[in-house]
Structure formats: structure tokens, C-alpha cells
Coordinates of C-alpha atoms in Angstrom, one line a residue:
X1 CA -85.2 47.8 158.0
X2 CA -81.4 48.0 158.6
X3 CA -79.0 48.5 155.8
X4 CA -77.5 45.0 155.8
X5 CA -81.2 43.7 155.5
X6 CA -82.0 46.2 152.7
X7 CA -79.0 45.0 150.4
X8 CA -79.7 41.6 151.2
X9 CA -83.2 41.9 149.4
X10 CA -82.2 43.8 146.7
X11 CA -78.9 41.7 145.8
X12 CA -80.4 38.6 146.3
X13 CA -82.5 38.7 142.8
X14 CA -79.4 40.0 141.1
X15 CA -77.4 37.2 142.4
X16 CA -80.3 34.6 141.4
X17 CA -80.4 36.0 138.0
X18 CA -76.4 35.8 137.8
X19 CA -76.4 32.3 139.3
X20 CA -78.3 31.1 136.7
X21 CA -76.5 32.7 133.7
X22 CA -73.2 31.3 135.2
X23 CA -74.8 27.9 135.4
X24 CA -75.8 28.0 131.9
X25 CA -72.6 29.0 130.6
X26 CA -71.0 26.4 132.5
X27 CA -73.3 23.6 131.1
X28 CA -72.8 25.4 127.6
X29 CA -68.8 24.1 128.1
X30 CA -70.2 20.8 129.4
X31 CA -72.0 19.5 126.6
X32 CA -69.7 21.3 124.2
X33 CA -71.6 24.2 122.9
X34 CA -68.8 26.1 123.7
X35 CA -65.4 24.7 122.8
X36 CA -62.5 24.4 125.5
X37 CA -59.4 23.8 123.9
X38 CA -57.1 20.8 125.2
X39 CA -53.0 21.1 124.4
X40 CA -50.1 18.7 124.3
X41 CA -48.4 20.3 127.1
X42 CA -49.0 20.2 130.9
X43 CA -51.4 23.5 131.6
X44 CA -52.1 24.0 135.4
X45 CA -54.9 26.2 136.2
X46 CA -54.4 28.0 139.4
X47 CA -57.9 29.7 140.2
X48 CA -60.5 30.1 143.1
X49 CA -64.4 30.6 143.1
X50 CA -64.5 33.7 144.8
X51 CA -63.4 37.6 144.1
X52 CA -60.5 38.7 145.6
X53 CA -57.2 37.5 147.4
X54 CA -57.2 34.0 148.2
X55 CA -53.7 33.4 147.7
X56 CA -53.3 32.6 143.8
X57 CA -50.0 34.6 143.5
X58 CA -48.0 33.1 146.1
X59 CA -49.3 29.6 144.8
X60 CA -48.1 30.5 140.9
X61 CA -45.1 31.5 142.9
X62 CA -44.2 27.9 144.7
X63 CA -45.1 26.5 141.4
X64 CA -42.3 28.3 139.7
X65 CA -40.0 27.5 142.1
X66 CA -40.9 23.8 142.0
X67 CA -40.9 23.7 138.1
X68 CA -38.4 26.0 136.4
X69 CA -35.4 24.1 137.8
X70 CA -36.6 21.2 135.4
X71 CA -38.6 23.0 132.7
X72 CA -39.2 26.0 130.7
X73 CA -42.1 27.6 132.7
X74 CA -44.6 30.2 131.4
X75 CA -47.7 32.4 133.5
X76 CA -50.3 33.4 131.5
X77 CA -52.0 35.7 133.1
X78 CA -55.1 37.9 132.2
X79 CA -53.4 41.2 133.1
X80 CA -56.3 42.8 135.6
X81 CA -56.2 46.7 135.6
X82 CA -53.5 47.2 133.2
X83 CA -53.5 49.4 130.6
X84 CA -52.7 47.8 127.7
X85 CA -54.6 45.3 125.5
X86 CA -54.4 42.2 123.7
X87 CA -51.2 40.0 124.1
X88 CA -48.3 41.4 125.9
X89 CA -45.0 39.3 126.5
X90 CA -43.4 40.8 129.5
X91 CA -39.8 41.7 129.6
X92 CA -37.6 42.2 132.6
X93 CA -38.2 45.9 133.1
X94 CA -41.9 45.4 132.8
X95 CA -44.3 47.9 134.7
X96 CA -47.9 47.4 136.4
X97 CA -49.1 49.7 133.8
X98 CA -48.0 47.4 130.9
X99 CA -49.0 43.8 132.7
X100 CA -51.0 44.3 135.9
X101 CA -49.6 44.1 139.1
X102 CA -49.1 40.0 139.4
X103 CA -47.4 39.7 136.3
X104 CA -45.1 42.1 136.8
X105 CA -44.4 41.1 140.2
X106 CA -44.0 37.4 139.0
X107 CA -41.2 38.5 135.9
X108 CA -39.3 40.8 138.6
X109 CA -38.7 38.1 140.5
X110 CA -38.5 35.1 138.2
X111 CA -36.6 36.9 134.9
X112 CA -35.9 33.6 133.7
X113 CA -39.5 32.5 133.8
X114 CA -41.7 33.3 130.6
X115 CA -44.8 35.9 131.4
X116 CA -47.3 36.6 129.3
X117 CA -50.6 38.6 129.7
X118 CA -53.7 38.3 127.4
X119 CA -57.5 38.7 128.1
X120 CA -58.1 35.9 125.8
X121 CA -56.3 32.7 127.5
X122 CA -56.6 30.8 123.9
X123 CA -55.1 33.5 122.4
X124 CA -52.5 33.8 124.9
X125 CA -51.7 30.2 124.6
X126 CA -51.4 30.3 120.7
X127 CA -48.8 32.8 120.8
X128 CA -47.1 31.2 123.7
X129 CA -46.9 28.0 121.8
X130 CA -45.7 29.8 118.4
X131 CA -42.8 30.3 119.7
X132 CA -39.4 28.8 118.4
X133 CA -38.6 25.8 119.7
X134 CA -35.7 26.5 122.2
X135 CA -37.6 29.3 123.6
X136 CA -41.4 27.4 123.6
X137 CA -42.9 26.5 127.1
X138 CA -42.4 22.9 128.1
X139 CA -45.5 23.8 131.3
X140 CA -48.0 26.7 131.1
X141 CA -49.3 27.9 134.2
X142 CA -52.5 29.7 133.9
X143 CA -52.9 32.7 136.6
X144 CA -56.5 33.0 138.0
X145 CA -58.3 30.9 135.2
X146 CA -60.8 28.6 137.0
X147 CA -64.0 30.6 135.3
X148 CA -62.0 31.3 131.5
X149 CA -62.6 28.1 130.5
X150 CA -62.0 28.1 126.6
X151 CA -58.9 26.6 127.6
X152 CA -59.4 23.1 129.2
X153 CA -56.3 23.0 131.7
X154 CA -54.5 19.0 132.3
X155 CA -54.7 19.8 136.1
X156 CA -56.9 22.7 138.3
X157 CA -55.9 23.9 141.3
X158 CA -58.8 25.7 143.1
X159 CA -57.4 28.1 146.2
X160 CA -60.0 29.1 148.8
X161 CA -59.2 31.1 151.8
X162 CA -59.5 29.6 155.0
X163 CA -60.9 32.7 156.5
X164 CA -63.9 32.8 153.6
X165 CA -64.4 29.1 152.7
X166 CA -66.2 29.3 149.3
X167 CA -69.2 26.5 150.8
X168 CA -69.8 29.2 153.4
X169 CA -69.9 31.9 150.8
X170 CA -72.5 33.5 149.1
X171 CA -72.8 34.5 145.3
X172 CA -72.1 38.2 144.0
X173 CA -73.6 40.7 144.9
X174 CA -74.7 38.9 148.3
X175 CA -71.5 37.3 148.5
X176 CA -68.3 37.4 146.8
X177 CA -68.5 34.2 145.0
X178 CA -68.0 34.5 141.0
X179 CA -70.2 31.1 140.6
X180 CA -72.0 28.8 142.5
X181 CA -70.0 26.6 145.3
X182 CA -70.6 23.3 142.9
X183 CA -68.2 24.9 140.7
X184 CA -65.4 23.3 143.5
X185 CA -66.1 19.5 141.2
X186 CA -64.3 20.8 137.9
X187 CA -60.7 21.1 140.3
X188 CA -58.8 18.2 140.6
X189 CA -57.2 19.9 143.8
X190 CA -58.1 22.0 146.5
X191 CA -55.7 24.4 148.2
X192 CA -56.8 25.9 151.7
X193 CA -54.8 29.0 151.5
X194 CA -53.9 31.5 155.2
X195 CA -54.6 28.7 157.6
X196 CA -54.1 29.2 160.5
X197 CA -51.0 27.3 162.0
X198 CA -52.6 25.7 165.1
X199 CA -55.0 24.0 162.6
X200 CA -55.7 20.3 163.7
X201 CA -56.2 17.2 161.5
X202 CA -60.2 16.8 163.0
X203 CA -60.6 20.8 161.7
X204 CA -59.3 19.5 158.3
X205 CA -61.5 16.6 157.8
X206 CA -64.6 18.8 158.9
X207 CA -63.4 21.2 156.0
X208 CA -63.0 18.4 153.6
X209 CA -66.4 16.9 154.6
X210 CA -68.3 20.1 154.0
X211 CA -66.7 20.6 150.4
X212 CA -68.8 17.7 149.2
X213 CA -66.0 16.7 147.3
X214 CA -65.7 13.8 144.7
X215 CA -63.2 10.4 145.7
X216 CA -60.3 11.7 143.2
X217 CA -60.2 15.1 144.2
X218 CA -56.9 16.0 146.5
X219 CA -57.2 18.7 149.3
X220 CA -54.0 20.6 150.6
X221 CA -53.9 23.1 153.6
X222 CA -51.4 25.7 153.5
X223 CA -50.2 29.0 155.2
X224 CA -48.4 31.9 154.8
X225 CA -44.7 33.0 155.8
X226 CA -44.0 36.2 155.6
X227 CA -40.2 36.8 154.7
X228 CA -37.9 40.0 155.5
X229 CA -38.8 43.2 154.6
X230 CA -37.2 44.6 151.1
X231 CA -36.8 48.0 149.8
X232 CA -38.9 48.8 146.8
X233 CA -35.5 50.7 145.8
X234 CA -33.3 48.5 146.8
X235 CA -30.4 50.8 146.1
X236 CA -31.4 53.3 148.7
X237 CA -32.6 50.7 151.4
X238 CA -31.3 47.7 152.8
X239 CA -33.7 44.4 153.4
X240 CA -34.9 44.3 157.2
X241 CA -35.7 41.5 159.0
X242 CA -39.8 42.3 160.4
X243 CA -38.5 41.3 163.9
X244 CA -35.8 44.0 163.8
X245 CA -38.8 46.3 164.4
X246 CA -39.3 47.5 168.1
X247 CA -42.6 47.5 169.9
X248 CA -42.4 51.7 169.8
X249 CA -41.7 52.0 166.0
X250 CA -43.8 53.5 163.9
X251 CA -45.0 52.2 161.0
X252 CA -47.7 53.6 158.2
X253 CA -49.2 50.8 156.4
X254 CA -50.2 50.9 153.0
X255 CA -52.4 48.3 151.5
X256 CA -54.3 48.3 147.8
X257 CA -55.2 44.7 148.0
X258 CA -58.5 42.7 148.6
X259 CA -57.6 41.1 152.0
X260 CA -55.1 43.5 154.0
X261 CA -55.8 41.5 157.3
X262 CA -53.2 39.3 157.6
X263 CA -50.5 41.7 156.8
X264 CA -52.0 44.0 159.6
X265 CA -52.4 41.4 161.9
X266 CA -48.5 40.1 161.2
X267 CA -47.1 43.7 161.6
X268 CA -49.0 44.2 165.0
X269 CA -46.7 41.3 166.3
X270 CA -43.9 43.3 165.7
X271 CA -45.0 47.1 166.4
X272 CA -47.8 48.6 168.6
X273 CA -47.3 51.9 166.5
X274 CA -49.2 50.3 163.3
X275 CA -51.0 52.9 161.4
X276 CA -53.6 51.4 158.4
X277 CA -54.4 53.3 155.2
X278 CA -56.4 51.0 153.0
X279 CA -57.0 51.4 149.3
X280 CA -59.2 49.3 147.2
X281 CA -57.8 45.9 145.1
X282 CA -55.3 47.2 143.0
X283 CA -55.6 50.6 143.6
X284 CA -53.8 53.0 141.1
X285 CA -52.3 55.7 144.0
X286 CA -53.0 59.3 142.8
X287 CA -51.7 62.9 143.1
X288 CA -54.5 62.9 145.9
X289 CA -53.5 60.1 147.3
X290 CA -50.3 60.7 148.0
X291 CA -51.3 63.8 149.4
X292 CA -53.2 61.9 152.1
X293 CA -50.3 59.7 152.9
X294 CA -47.8 62.6 153.2
X295 CA -50.0 64.0 155.7
X296 CA -50.1 61.2 158.0
X297 CA -46.2 60.1 157.4
X298 CA -45.2 63.9 158.6
X299 CA -46.8 63.2 162.0
X300 CA -44.4 60.3 162.3
X301 CA -41.1 60.7 163.8
X302 CA -38.0 60.7 161.0
X303 CA -37.2 57.0 161.6
X304 CA -40.6 55.9 160.9
X305 CA -41.1 53.5 157.7
X306 CA -43.9 53.3 155.1
X307 CA -44.5 49.7 154.6
X308 CA -46.7 47.7 152.2
X309 CA -47.7 44.6 149.9
X310 CA -45.2 43.1 147.1
X311 CA -48.5 43.8 145.0
X312 CA -48.6 47.3 145.8
X313 CA -44.8 47.7 145.4
X314 CA -45.5 47.0 141.6
X315 CA -47.7 50.3 141.6
X316 CA -45.7 52.2 143.8
X317 CA -42.1 51.8 141.9
X318 CA -43.1 53.8 138.8
X319 CA -45.6 56.2 140.7
X320 CA -44.3 59.5 140.0
X321 CA -46.3 61.2 143.1
X322 CA -44.2 59.2 145.9
X323 CA -41.4 61.5 146.7
X324 CA -37.5 60.1 146.3
X325 CA -37.1 61.5 150.1
X326 CA -39.3 58.5 150.6
X327 CA -37.2 56.1 148.8
X328 CA -35.1 55.2 151.6
X329 CA -37.9 54.6 154.0
X330 CA -40.6 52.5 151.9
X331 CA -40.9 48.8 152.0
X332 CA -43.0 45.9 151.3
X333 CA -43.3 42.7 152.8
X334 CA -43.1 39.5 150.7
X335 CA -44.4 36.2 151.4
X336 CA -44.4 32.5 150.4
X337 CA -46.7 29.6 150.6
X338 CA -45.9 26.9 153.3
X339 CA -47.9 23.3 153.4
X340 CA -49.3 22.1 156.7
X341 CA -48.8 19.0 158.3
X342 CA -45.6 17.9 155.9
X343 CA -47.5 17.7 152.7
X344 CA -45.4 20.0 150.7
X345 CA -43.5 16.7 149.3
X346 CA -46.9 14.7 148.4
X347 CA -47.8 18.1 146.9
X348 CA -44.9 18.5 144.8
X349 CA -44.4 14.8 143.9
X350 CA -47.9 14.9 142.9
X351 CA -47.4 17.7 140.6
X352 CA -44.1 16.2 138.8
X353 CA -45.9 12.9 138.3
X354 CA -48.7 14.6 136.5
X355 CA -46.4 16.3 134.0
X356 CA -44.2 13.2 133.8
X357 CA -47.7 11.4 133.0
X358 CA -48.0 13.9 130.2
X359 CA -44.6 13.7 129.1
X360 CA -44.7 9.9 128.6
X361 CA -48.4 10.1 127.0
X362 CA -46.8 12.4 124.4
X363 CA -44.0 10.6 123.5
X364 CA -46.0 7.1 122.8
X365 CA -48.4 9.4 120.6
X366 CA -45.2 10.9 118.3

């Protein structure tokens, strides 16, 4: 019997038991045996059904750019793989060790936004709403909270990767689903992320049909735009456009994310000399890791670069094992969400309408 088949047969009973437990938990929330708290302010959940990188953080950043012009915005995250516990309010010079990769990235890019982490989202909400009136958030974005049901969002956005659509996946450990695909019914909107730019409307209609959504659920299709390379230590190296790379330029591509394939594919458009070193998601680079990186980097020419994802940059910036002589040669590539078929305006208007409706309802209740 092939190894993959053995793993399937071993994993299937585990997935079955896991699925039953998750379904019972969801049922308890549905019949209010487990309490889910609502709030008077807009609370927007951005989550997914699968484990790994569906593109939630770029969607959170998109919402920050949209909403922070008009509202005091807070981002509340679990702070995955941080080395602290409880509620932590991110400071301007926070580290990934204090608040996790995503929260650190968001706070450093958007310092005026409130960023907090707490494994208990309800406790985190309590802290945020206890802020003084002039500081208290007017909108809260819950990062990766689709399964954290003790807080009931006013709007729930489910992000699913075009390359691993939730309805084609299976429950963990056979697949990567955190809960059965039917959980999509809790979402108000579904955003299919990382779409092929050549996607046609007929392809989208087929995907929508396969999702078996309800009439009130909206679907949006989005892609990734790769921006210019930024230095992890910006005082030591200037930004560079990706198209400034030549085919012969040597690049050591470091990835410690769930799905590095899109970045690898993008980098290969510009250089034919890409060496990839992939590590696990949220990998904390140890001394031995850096020794291996150094051995590979030493074989390259003196003009070669190290390039990583933006999340990796959060961990590398304060890592003592990366030598200072590399600082002028290490870059990360930021990404940005872009909506297909000119649906960005519709998405924006729908978000703003949701918030405006909640504001008006609150005023009427007063």
C-alpha cells in the first residue's frame, strides 16, 4: 500500500471524530448553549475554513486602508506563536515575539491603528471597549476569528484560496479544513483570494455554484499585487522595483509561510537564478538555520540578494543570528489585495454601508 494511501486510511477516522466534535461545538453555539456576544459597534471578522495562508492579513490591511480615513480602527488577533500571554496592546516598536507576525506587521505599517492580541477574543474586546472615549475603537477587525465564536461579528468575511478552494478540501488531518465546508453558511461574504488574473466570469459562476451559497451571501474575487522590494533594515538599503532584477541576478528566497508558491512564481518572472529555502509557517529562525542560510548565500556572488515575505521580515528584523553585513542585501516583498472585474468599489461601498447602518441603528436606540 502506498504511503499516501496509508496516511489517508489512518487520518480518515481521526478526521471523522474531529469533524463530529466541531459540528457539536457549532451546534451548541447555534442553540445558545455556548454564548456568543454581540456588540454595539461594527465588528468585522476576517477568517477562513482552512489552515494556512488564505490571504487574511492582506484583506485586513485592505480594510484598514479603507476605514482608517474615517474611523478609529482596531485589529484584534490571537497573536499566533507569540511568546507572551493574555491581552497585549501592540506598541509602535513591537516585535513578533511580543504580538506575533501578523499583528507586528500591521502595527509597523499602520502605527495609528490600534492593534491588540488576545487568545480570548471576548476578553480582548472588553479591553478595547474599556478605552477612553477618545481612544476607543469605532470599528474592530477580528483577524482569523471565523472559528472563535464567543464574539459574534456584525459582518463575517470568509477568505478562501483560489488554489485550494474550501469545497475541494477535506477535514484535517486528511486535508486542511478546520471545520466542515458547510461552515461557509455563517459567512456574509466570501472572498476568493489569489485568483489567476486570467480568470473569466464563467469560471467565477462555476465556483459560486459549487459553493452552494445562500441568496444573501455575496462573493468577490481578488488577486495579489506584488509591490516593490523593501529593505528589512531600510536605513541600510533603498527600495527596489521587482523589475530592476535581471535574469542573471542571484536571489536566495527565504520563506517561512504556509504557502510560498505564489511568491516563488512571482520571483521567477524576474530572475532565472532563484534558490529557494523553505521553512515551516511562522518559523522562528534559529542559529543552525542561519548557518545553513549562510552556507548557501556564501556560494552566490557578492551582488546577490536575500528576499523573503513580509511576515518573515517581522521575525528576521529582531533576530540576533542574521549578521549585520547582510543588512544591505535583505529585502521583503509586500503584497496588496486587488479585486477582479472592477468589483473593488462595490466591496468598499458595501463595507461602508454596513458600518453606516450600524451607526444609524445605534443612534436610534439612544
